[in-house]
XYZ file of C-alpha atoms in Angstrom:
340
model
C 45.243 141.570 96.502
C 46.564 138.136 95.883
C 49.898 137.009 97.148
C 51.925 134.254 95.683
C 53.825 132.095 98.057
C 56.891 130.135 97.149
C 57.699 126.981 98.912
C 61.343 127.093 99.928
C 63.356 124.302 98.535
C 66.030 122.771 100.671
C 69.510 122.455 99.251
C 70.123 119.298 97.318
C 72.713 118.135 99.811
C 70.033 118.153 102.559
C 67.477 116.215 100.598
C 69.975 113.609 99.502
C 69.812 110.597 101.799
C 72.961 109.735 103.663
C 73.045 106.280 102.084
C 72.944 107.794 98.604
C 75.758 110.213 99.413
C 77.771 107.332 100.845
C 77.294 105.265 97.679
C 78.411 108.261 95.640
C 81.752 108.424 97.437
C 84.493 106.911 95.270
C 86.481 106.032 98.380
C 83.751 103.753 99.744
C 85.084 100.422 98.349
C 88.616 101.148 99.582
C 87.343 102.066 103.031
C 85.216 98.911 103.140
C 88.219 96.774 102.171
C 90.449 98.464 104.768
C 87.770 97.989 107.436
C 87.368 94.347 106.413
C 91.104 93.738 106.711
C 91.200 95.411 110.112
C 88.208 93.393 111.358
C 89.739 90.129 110.112
C 93.097 90.939 111.704
C 91.504 91.851 115.046
C 89.463 88.650 114.871
C 92.625 86.648 114.246
C 94.332 88.334 117.186
C 91.484 87.466 119.520
C 91.219 83.857 118.354
C 94.866 82.900 117.859
C 96.608 85.121 120.411
C 98.134 82.085 122.123
C 99.529 80.799 118.822
C 101.663 83.824 117.995
C 99.237 85.511 115.576
C 100.110 88.902 117.050
C 103.821 88.562 116.312
C 105.109 91.308 113.968
C 106.618 88.664 111.696
C 103.195 87.137 111.070
C 101.990 90.494 109.750
C 105.115 91.041 107.638
C 104.709 87.534 106.220
C 101.619 88.832 104.442
C 103.978 90.918 102.288
C 106.652 88.215 102.001
C 104.224 85.479 100.917
C 102.183 87.706 98.598
C 104.761 90.121 97.187
C 104.594 88.594 93.707
C 100.779 88.741 93.746
C 100.896 92.399 94.772
C 103.149 93.261 91.822
C 100.903 91.352 89.399
C 97.803 93.026 90.862
C 99.377 96.479 90.494
C 99.840 95.809 86.771
C 96.263 94.543 86.530
C 95.066 97.734 88.262
C 96.425 99.871 85.411
C 94.573 97.755 82.860
C 91.266 97.609 84.734
C 91.337 101.348 85.468
C 91.584 101.925 81.711
C 88.505 99.780 81.153
C 90.358 96.680 79.945
C 91.225 93.228 81.243
C 94.370 91.097 81.125
C 94.002 87.312 81.314
C 97.636 86.601 80.429
C 99.069 87.574 83.827
C 99.386 84.058 85.255
C 100.853 82.624 82.063
C 103.455 85.399 81.831
C 104.432 84.707 85.442
C 104.718 80.976 84.737
C 106.706 81.602 81.552
C 109.067 83.937 83.412
C 109.833 81.222 85.973
C 110.601 78.726 83.195
C 112.556 81.246 81.124
C 114.637 82.292 84.135
C 115.299 78.743 85.320
C 116.239 77.610 81.794
C 118.676 80.467 81.210
C 120.289 80.180 84.636
C 120.483 76.380 84.938
C 120.682 75.137 81.348
C 122.475 78.041 79.666
C 124.646 79.129 82.596
C 123.769 82.832 82.395
C 124.100 84.922 85.569
C 120.826 85.984 87.173
C 121.694 89.689 86.804
C 121.793 89.209 83.029
C 118.599 87.139 82.974
C 116.509 89.652 84.957
C 116.441 92.435 82.303
C 115.870 89.839 79.570
C 112.823 88.432 81.376
C 111.429 91.901 82.043
C 111.905 92.870 78.401
C 110.047 89.766 77.177
C 107.123 90.464 79.525
C 106.919 94.126 78.530
C 107.133 93.202 74.842
C 104.294 90.707 75.229
C 102.134 93.350 76.887
C 103.024 95.886 74.197
C 102.017 93.492 71.402
C 98.694 92.683 73.080
C 97.961 96.379 73.633
C 98.887 97.159 70.024
C 96.547 94.468 68.695
C 93.712 95.563 70.988
C 93.936 99.189 69.868
C 94.833 98.963 66.193
C 92.662 95.979 65.283
C 89.839 96.931 67.678
C 89.597 93.451 69.176
C 88.155 92.894 72.629
C 90.862 92.723 75.344
C 89.308 89.517 76.649
C 90.045 87.697 73.377
C 93.523 89.138 72.817
C 94.756 88.491 76.347
C 93.171 85.031 76.305
C 95.310 84.330 73.243
C 98.288 85.654 75.207
C 97.414 83.279 78.035
C 97.575 80.256 75.736
C 100.683 81.558 73.960
C 102.822 82.043 77.061
C 101.592 78.823 78.667
C 102.489 76.984 75.481
C 105.944 78.577 75.452
C 106.458 77.192 78.957
C 106.017 73.684 77.571
C 108.293 74.451 74.618
C 111.100 75.252 77.049
C 110.538 72.113 79.104
C 107.714 69.798 80.064
C 109.359 69.167 83.422
C 110.122 71.378 86.382
C 113.575 72.989 86.437
C 115.063 73.461 89.904
C 117.429 76.380 90.403
C 120.565 75.557 92.371
C 122.536 78.664 91.496
C 124.132 80.188 94.591
C 123.423 83.784 93.529
C 119.720 83.022 93.180
C 119.692 81.334 96.586
C 121.456 84.280 98.205
C 118.958 86.727 96.668
C 116.048 84.566 97.812
C 117.379 84.382 101.362
C 118.369 88.048 101.658
C 116.485 89.867 104.385
C 115.970 93.439 105.531
C 115.870 93.530 109.313
C 113.092 95.515 111.008
C 113.819 95.206 114.693
C 112.843 91.702 115.702
C 111.281 90.919 112.314
C 112.330 91.091 108.665
C 111.164 91.566 105.096
C 112.431 89.669 102.072
C 113.875 91.315 98.976
C 110.717 90.337 97.094
C 108.510 92.138 99.599
C 110.682 95.269 99.407
C 110.505 95.254 95.604
C 106.712 94.845 95.758
C 106.346 97.855 98.064
C 108.610 99.942 95.813
C 106.453 99.002 92.800
C 103.332 99.932 94.790
C 104.800 103.330 95.650
C 105.809 103.957 92.051
C 102.354 103.008 90.775
C 100.700 105.297 93.330
C 102.807 108.218 92.163
C 102.243 107.521 88.454
C 98.475 107.130 88.757
C 97.854 110.153 90.971
C 100.571 112.653 90.112
C 101.371 112.265 86.405
C 99.622 113.036 83.139
C 99.749 109.380 82.181
C 97.812 108.444 85.327
C 95.133 111.053 84.614
C 94.829 109.724 81.070
C 94.296 106.194 82.386
C 91.448 107.384 84.614
C 89.951 109.520 81.833
C 89.932 106.716 79.258
C 88.491 104.260 81.743
C 85.818 106.705 82.861
C 84.549 107.637 79.392
C 86.546 106.652 76.344
C 84.566 108.818 73.930
C 84.930 111.922 76.089
C 88.656 111.279 76.429
C 88.887 111.000 72.646
C 87.040 114.300 72.165
C 89.411 115.929 74.647
C 92.300 114.951 72.397
C 93.918 112.521 74.810
C 96.292 109.965 73.205
C 93.911 107.058 73.557
C 95.924 104.526 71.562
C 99.243 105.253 73.215
C 97.706 105.089 76.677
C 96.001 101.771 75.997
C 99.188 100.221 74.660
C 101.128 101.629 77.608
C 98.851 100.104 80.269
C 99.190 96.635 78.739
C 102.949 97.135 78.514
C 102.963 98.040 82.204
C 100.890 94.956 82.969
C 103.271 92.723 81.002
C 106.270 94.251 82.761
C 104.671 93.804 86.189
C 103.717 90.209 85.346
C 107.312 89.424 84.371
C 108.585 91.098 87.540
C 106.069 89.093 89.557
C 107.404 85.984 87.810
C 110.945 86.855 88.902
C 109.795 87.369 92.492
C 107.887 84.091 92.341
C 111.034 82.395 91.044
C 112.968 83.675 94.056
C 110.129 82.579 96.339
C 109.887 79.052 94.910
C 113.429 78.721 93.416
C 112.274 76.682 90.442
C 110.546 76.934 87.102
C 107.530 74.828 86.206
C 105.107 74.879 83.246
C 102.191 74.875 85.699
C 103.447 77.647 87.968
C 100.942 80.489 88.548
C 98.057 78.696 86.832
C 94.987 80.804 87.519
C 96.952 83.581 89.217
C 95.478 86.094 86.785
C 92.149 85.477 88.520
C 93.733 86.070 91.936
C 95.195 89.350 90.670
C 91.858 90.494 89.234
C 90.084 89.434 92.438
C 92.533 91.478 94.535
C 91.940 94.530 92.326
C 88.149 94.221 92.505
C 88.119 93.526 96.251
C 90.394 96.555 96.561
C 87.614 98.722 95.145
C 88.566 99.297 91.501
C 85.508 99.297 89.257
C 85.550 96.610 86.573
C 84.112 99.178 84.172
C 87.191 101.361 84.702
C 87.765 104.962 85.663
C 87.511 104.587 89.435
C 89.808 102.956 91.952
C 92.991 103.318 93.937
C 96.178 101.304 93.872
C 96.197 101.397 97.691
C 92.909 99.539 97.514
C 94.696 96.853 95.535
C 97.199 96.561 98.394
C 94.365 95.970 100.859
C 92.795 93.480 98.446
C 96.014 91.451 98.361
C 96.373 91.686 102.144
C 92.805 90.454 102.635
C 93.452 87.422 100.419
C 96.741 86.749 102.205
C 95.102 87.115 105.628
C 92.445 84.573 104.655
C 95.221 82.064 103.917
C 96.969 82.856 107.216
C 93.778 82.420 109.244
C 93.094 79.084 107.553
C 96.628 77.941 108.383
C 96.272 78.993 112.022
C 92.884 77.281 112.240
C 94.452 74.031 111.086
C 91.164 72.182 110.518
C 90.060 73.904 107.309
C 90.923 72.910 103.764
C 92.878 75.335 101.583
C 89.860 75.402 99.264
C 88.153 77.654 101.793
C 90.420 80.376 100.448
C 88.658 80.135 97.087
C 85.238 80.038 98.739
C 85.964 83.133 100.812
C 87.389 84.915 97.759
C 84.235 84.112 95.786
C 81.985 85.447 98.538
C 84.008 88.662 98.819
C 83.978 89.135 95.044
C 80.189 88.840 94.943
C 79.866 91.332 97.806
C 82.153 93.910 96.217
C 80.560 93.519 92.783
C 77.201 94.291 94.419
C 78.735 97.396 96.002
C 80.071 98.431 92.599
C 76.667 97.844 91.056
C 75.009 100.059 93.666
C 77.617 102.776 93.093
C 77.244 102.781 89.299
C 73.449 102.780 89.601
C 73.713 105.811 91.898
C 75.876 107.637 89.322
C 73.341 107.011 86.570
C 70.562 108.543 88.634
């Protein structure tokens, strides 16, 4: 009598290496960014403790000095999650500063009237770019690059020189503070945190947010599922344009002037913050809270360089480049794991 023996097979979860399971976790990039921020902050505390690095205001200054970048990066997160890219962010911010300064200083309009006008122009620009991308099936890189040149050119049409804002209402808004014990937050920082909270809710608790993730994850599958692909694509670029204009308003309050060269290259800072925050450039995976940590990491690099005192500001760009390469490699490992 012959007996057949079967070799027991272990469950797949047991045979999967821990490293592979870790790379398959969508939260990995966000956790790495959060850990990086914590390590950098602890390092700053240990090195610059005698220089006031541990003061609560130093931490809150990360939000005050980078509130406009956080808003711009939130808008860029929507676009990148959908599988697109927006290169017009910096130009829209620069145009908003010029547009606001021109209307307030040269035309005498009150800032409360100018704010909705600036937001409407930014949202309209994003809507047009999204419409062209979807209906004419042109690559987002090309369309938003055209938007970059368009809005930067409009800055120069308004004025080739910087326009300082001396309006008292603008100054009072810029200097307004929300007290937090012995420290404070600016109005710009509060607005940025409100935008972050709104984006978190929209992306994780609404149908629109699920559509953004679905289209970014697999556009063809989303189309077969009957999701409104065109409307969602146009909407994410509209959101990005709106956030860019809002970031421009916050930057105007921060700098209290308009200049044709304001925010040059800031679209790259926004994209870098999103990628460092763990959002995949291919779309479909990422968290807006990761974008927050990405912005905080970039802001903390600047703060550490300032406290060091002997380093050039260009080290910020060098550090950003190194971090980008590291997080792109992590993304590459994660996408390769998914394919296998």
